[in-house]
Tab-separated table of C-alpha atoms and ligand atoms in Angstrom:
chain	number	residue	atom	x	y	z
J	1	MET	CA	0.317	0.225	-0.330
J	2	GLY	CA	2.577	2.638	-0.101
J	3	LEU	CA	0.868	3.484	3.418
J	4	PRO	CA	4.769	5.592	5.210
J	5	TRP	CA	4.334	7.426	1.906
J	6	ARG	CA	0.466	7.971	2.175
J	7	VAL	CA	1.384	8.998	5.553
J	8	ALA	CA	3.932	12.039	4.675
J	9	LEU	CA	2.002	12.881	1.661
J	10	ALA	CA	-1.517	13.646	3.889
J	11	LEU	CA	0.691	15.741	6.508
J	12	GLN	CA	2.283	17.231	3.420
J	13	GLU	CA	-1.077	18.850	2.026
J	14	ASP	CA	-2.003	19.144	6.436
J	15	GLY	CA	0.914	22.063	6.279
J	16	TRP	CA	3.763	20.404	7.075
J	17	PHE	CA	7.154	20.747	5.920
J	18	LEU	CA	8.788	17.445	4.033
J	19	ARG	CA	12.715	17.740	4.266
J	20	SER	CA	14.496	13.651	4.209
J	21	HIS	CA	13.047	10.449	3.880
J	22	ILE	CA	14.878	7.890	5.473
J	23	THR	CA	15.768	4.813	4.679
J	24	TRP	CA	15.923	1.952	6.878
J	25	ILE	CA	17.978	-1.353	5.988
J	26	LYS	CA	17.573	-3.537	8.450
J	27	THR	CA	20.811	-5.906	8.571
J	28	ALA	CA	18.183	-8.853	10.306
J	29	ALA	CA	14.669	-8.072	9.102
J	30	MET	CA	12.482	-11.048	9.147
J	31	PRO	CA	12.158	-14.432	6.183
J	32	GLU	CA	8.518	-14.042	4.710
J	33	SER	CA	6.810	-16.306	2.788
J	34	MET	CA	5.534	-13.866	0.270
J	35	LYS	CA	7.020	-16.682	-3.591
J	36	ASN	CA	5.680	-13.204	-5.703
J	37	ARG	CA	8.444	-10.044	-4.273
J	38	LEU	CA	10.771	-9.255	-3.119
J	39	THR	CA	11.335	-9.519	0.722
J	40	ARG	CA	11.245	-5.701	2.886
J	41	SER	CA	14.414	-4.739	4.203
J	42	THR	CA	13.807	-1.541	4.476
J	43	GLU	CA	11.584	0.367	6.183
J	44	ASP	CA	10.950	5.146	5.934
J	45	ILE	CA	11.301	7.720	8.703
J	46	PHE	CA	10.244	11.312	7.836
J	47	LEU	CA	11.634	14.319	9.185
J	48	LEU	CA	8.680	16.935	8.845
J	49	SER	CA	8.736	20.175	10.485
J	50	ALA	CA	5.913	22.458	11.494
J	51	SER	CA	7.297	25.393	10.258
J	52	PRO	CA	10.258	26.227	8.016
J	53	LYS	CA	12.416	27.068	10.427
J	54	TYR	CA	12.763	24.322	13.681
J	55	PHE	CA	15.394	22.140	15.659
J	56	TYR	CA	18.516	20.128	13.977
J	57	ASN	CA	21.571	19.728	15.215
J	58	LEU	CA	23.835	19.060	12.242
J	59	ASP	CA	26.395	17.403	14.115
J	60	GLY	CA	23.984	15.140	17.102
J	61	VAL	CA	24.941	12.126	15.021
J	62	ARG	CA	28.226	11.919	11.982
J	63	GLN	CA	29.542	9.830	10.350
J	64	ASP	CA	32.132	7.774	11.222
J	65	SER	CA	34.777	10.677	8.179
J	66	GLY	CA	32.938	13.612	10.182
J	67	ALA	CA	30.887	14.069	7.049
J	68	ASN	CA	27.490	15.326	7.337
J	69	LEU	CA	24.680	12.278	7.966
J	70	ARG	CA	23.771	10.266	5.031
J	71	ASP	CA	19.732	9.365	4.409
J	72	TYR	CA	20.584	5.986	4.444
J	73	TRP	CA	20.760	4.288	7.841
J	74	ILE	CA	22.128	0.505	7.923
J	75	ILE	CA	21.346	-0.271	11.605
J	76	GLY	CA	20.887	-4.562	12.620
J	77	PRO	CA	18.959	-5.549	16.207
J	78	ASP	CA	19.904	-4.400	19.187
J	79	GLY	CA	17.915	-7.327	21.938
J	80	ASN	CA	15.969	-4.551	22.990
J	81	LYS	CA	12.696	-5.965	22.630
J	82	ALA	CA	10.920	-6.575	25.603
J	83	GLY	CA	9.854	-9.469	24.140
J	84	HIS	CA	7.773	-7.344	21.638
J	85	PRO	CA	7.403	-7.830	18.476
J	86	ALA	CA	8.122	-4.449	16.239
J	87	ALA	CA	10.403	-2.907	18.527
J	88	PHE	CA	12.591	-0.547	16.931
J	89	PRO	CA	16.730	-0.267	18.262
J	90	ARG	CA	17.579	1.604	20.440
J	91	GLU	CA	20.473	3.730	17.776
J	92	LEU	CA	17.264	4.732	14.985
J	93	ALA	CA	16.417	6.392	18.412
J	94	ARG	CA	18.922	8.383	19.576
J	95	ARG	CA	19.878	9.761	16.488
J	96	CYS	CA	16.590	10.971	16.279
J	97	ILE	CA	16.889	12.352	19.272
J	98	LEU	CA	20.593	13.436	19.271
J	99	LEU	CA	19.430	14.963	15.871
J	100	GLY	CA	16.090	16.657	16.652
J	101	SER	CA	15.890	17.381	19.851
J	102	GLN	CA	18.182	19.357	22.637
J	103	ARG	CA	18.763	18.745	26.944
J	104	GLY	CA	15.934	19.172	29.011
J	105	ASP	CA	13.161	18.800	25.493
J	106	THR	CA	10.402	16.525	25.223
J	107	VAL	CA	10.106	13.884	23.303
J	108	LEU	CA	6.869	12.238	21.955
J	109	ASP	CA	5.989	9.024	20.780
J	110	PRO	CA	2.432	8.410	20.546
J	111	PHE	CA	2.959	4.670	19.342
J	112	GLY	CA	5.173	3.339	22.239
J	113	GLY	CA	5.946	-0.291	22.434
J	114	CYS	CA	7.594	-0.679	25.076
J	115	GLY	CA	9.390	2.554	26.000
J	116	THR	CA	12.425	2.672	22.801
J	117	THR	CA	11.955	6.205	23.292
J	118	GLY	CA	11.146	6.395	26.133
J	119	ILE	CA	14.562	4.422	27.370
J	120	VAL	CA	16.639	6.000	25.084
J	121	ALA	CA	15.108	9.575	25.715
J	122	ARG	CA	15.469	9.763	29.358
J	123	SER	CA	18.886	8.456	28.653
J	124	LEU	CA	19.952	11.579	26.716
J	125	GLY	CA	18.182	14.237	28.499
J	126	ARG	CA	15.675	14.831	27.843
J	127	ASP	CA	11.902	14.686	28.818
J	128	ALA	CA	9.166	11.526	27.178
J	129	VAL	CA	5.958	11.753	26.474
J	130	LEU	CA	4.266	8.223	24.917
J	131	VAL	CA	0.885	6.578	24.154
J	132	GLU	CA	0.580	3.421	23.793
J	133	LEU	CA	-3.392	1.442	23.273
J	134	SER	CA	-1.575	-1.736	24.383
J	135	GLU	CA	-2.594	-1.499	28.527
J	136	LYS	CA	0.118	-5.129	28.322
J	137	TRP	CA	2.581	-2.761	26.426
J	138	SER	CA	2.278	0.242	28.815
J	139	ASP	CA	1.989	-1.746	31.345
J	140	VAL	CA	5.679	-2.884	30.057
J	141	ILE	CA	6.481	0.619	28.970
J	142	GLU	CA	5.914	1.947	32.854
J	143	SER	CA	8.523	-0.673	33.972
J	144	ARG	CA	10.627	-0.001	32.168
J	145	VAL	CA	10.577	3.794	31.746
J	146	ASN	CA	10.113	3.765	35.214
J	147	GLY	CA	11.425	0.943	37.240
J	148	ALA	CA	7.790	0.509	38.643
B	201	SAM	C1	5.581	-0.506	16.108
B	201	SAM	S1	5.204	-0.760	17.285
B	201	SAM	C2	5.732	0.362	18.249
B	201	SAM	C3	7.233	0.236	19.122
B	201	SAM	C4	8.616	1.485	19.764
B	201	SAM	N1	9.028	2.009	18.369
B	201	SAM	C5	9.426	0.299	20.751
B	201	SAM	O1	10.149	0.102	20.275
B	201	SAM	O2	9.038	-0.373	20.913
B	201	SAM	C6	3.394	0.002	17.375
B	201	SAM	C7	2.653	0.307	18.803
B	201	SAM	O3	1.529	1.558	18.230
B	201	SAM	C8	0.507	0.411	19.172
B	201	SAM	N2	-0.485	1.516	18.540
B	201	SAM	C9	-0.857	1.445	17.463
B	201	SAM	N3	-2.070	1.661	17.392
B	201	SAM	C10	-1.503	2.353	18.010
B	201	SAM	C11	-2.842	3.862	18.796
B	201	SAM	N4	-3.742	4.225	17.764
B	201	SAM	N5	-2.651	4.707	19.524
B	201	SAM	C12	-1.441	4.322	20.761
B	201	SAM	N6	-1.001	2.944	20.307
B	201	SAM	C13	-0.738	2.609	19.250
B	201	SAM	C14	0.556	-1.129	19.082
B	201	SAM	O4	0.341	-1.129	20.020
B	201	SAM	C15	2.701	-1.121	19.493
B	201	SAM	O5	2.744	-1.273	20.268
């Protein structure tokens, strides 16, 4: 369905500015049983801003060479799952948080999962607000992020 792109374009229609499309290349993608198309091993990450001018910390994350970070991120699993079927690796959250926020800022993850964004945000000196539909995963977030 190209759902991520549909959401990005709908947000653009709503007035958001689409500034970057990043391709997350998964080094250990899940196998698929489909016989008539390629196995998906990438996901899309969009940088959207509410206004033309916005905070962006170019030095938050750089290439090993010191060059500006490229828009393809090769990131493998890091054992962060906590049993969640779709948790992302901490490095993914770390890059987004470092590029788009400063210490003391608040980061929002409207699909909290098992709390990756909250854990990483806290470790980087940011606050976080996480929204999670499932009570089961809300409890996991509570215990992983707040140690409850
Ligand atoms: C892809 S997972 C996110 C995983 C998260 N990034 C992590 O690393 O832990 C998406 C999560 O969004 C939750 N979810 C789905 N629809 C939602 C909604 N309408 N409001 C809040 N949470 C929702 C699901 O229960 C699921 O845990």
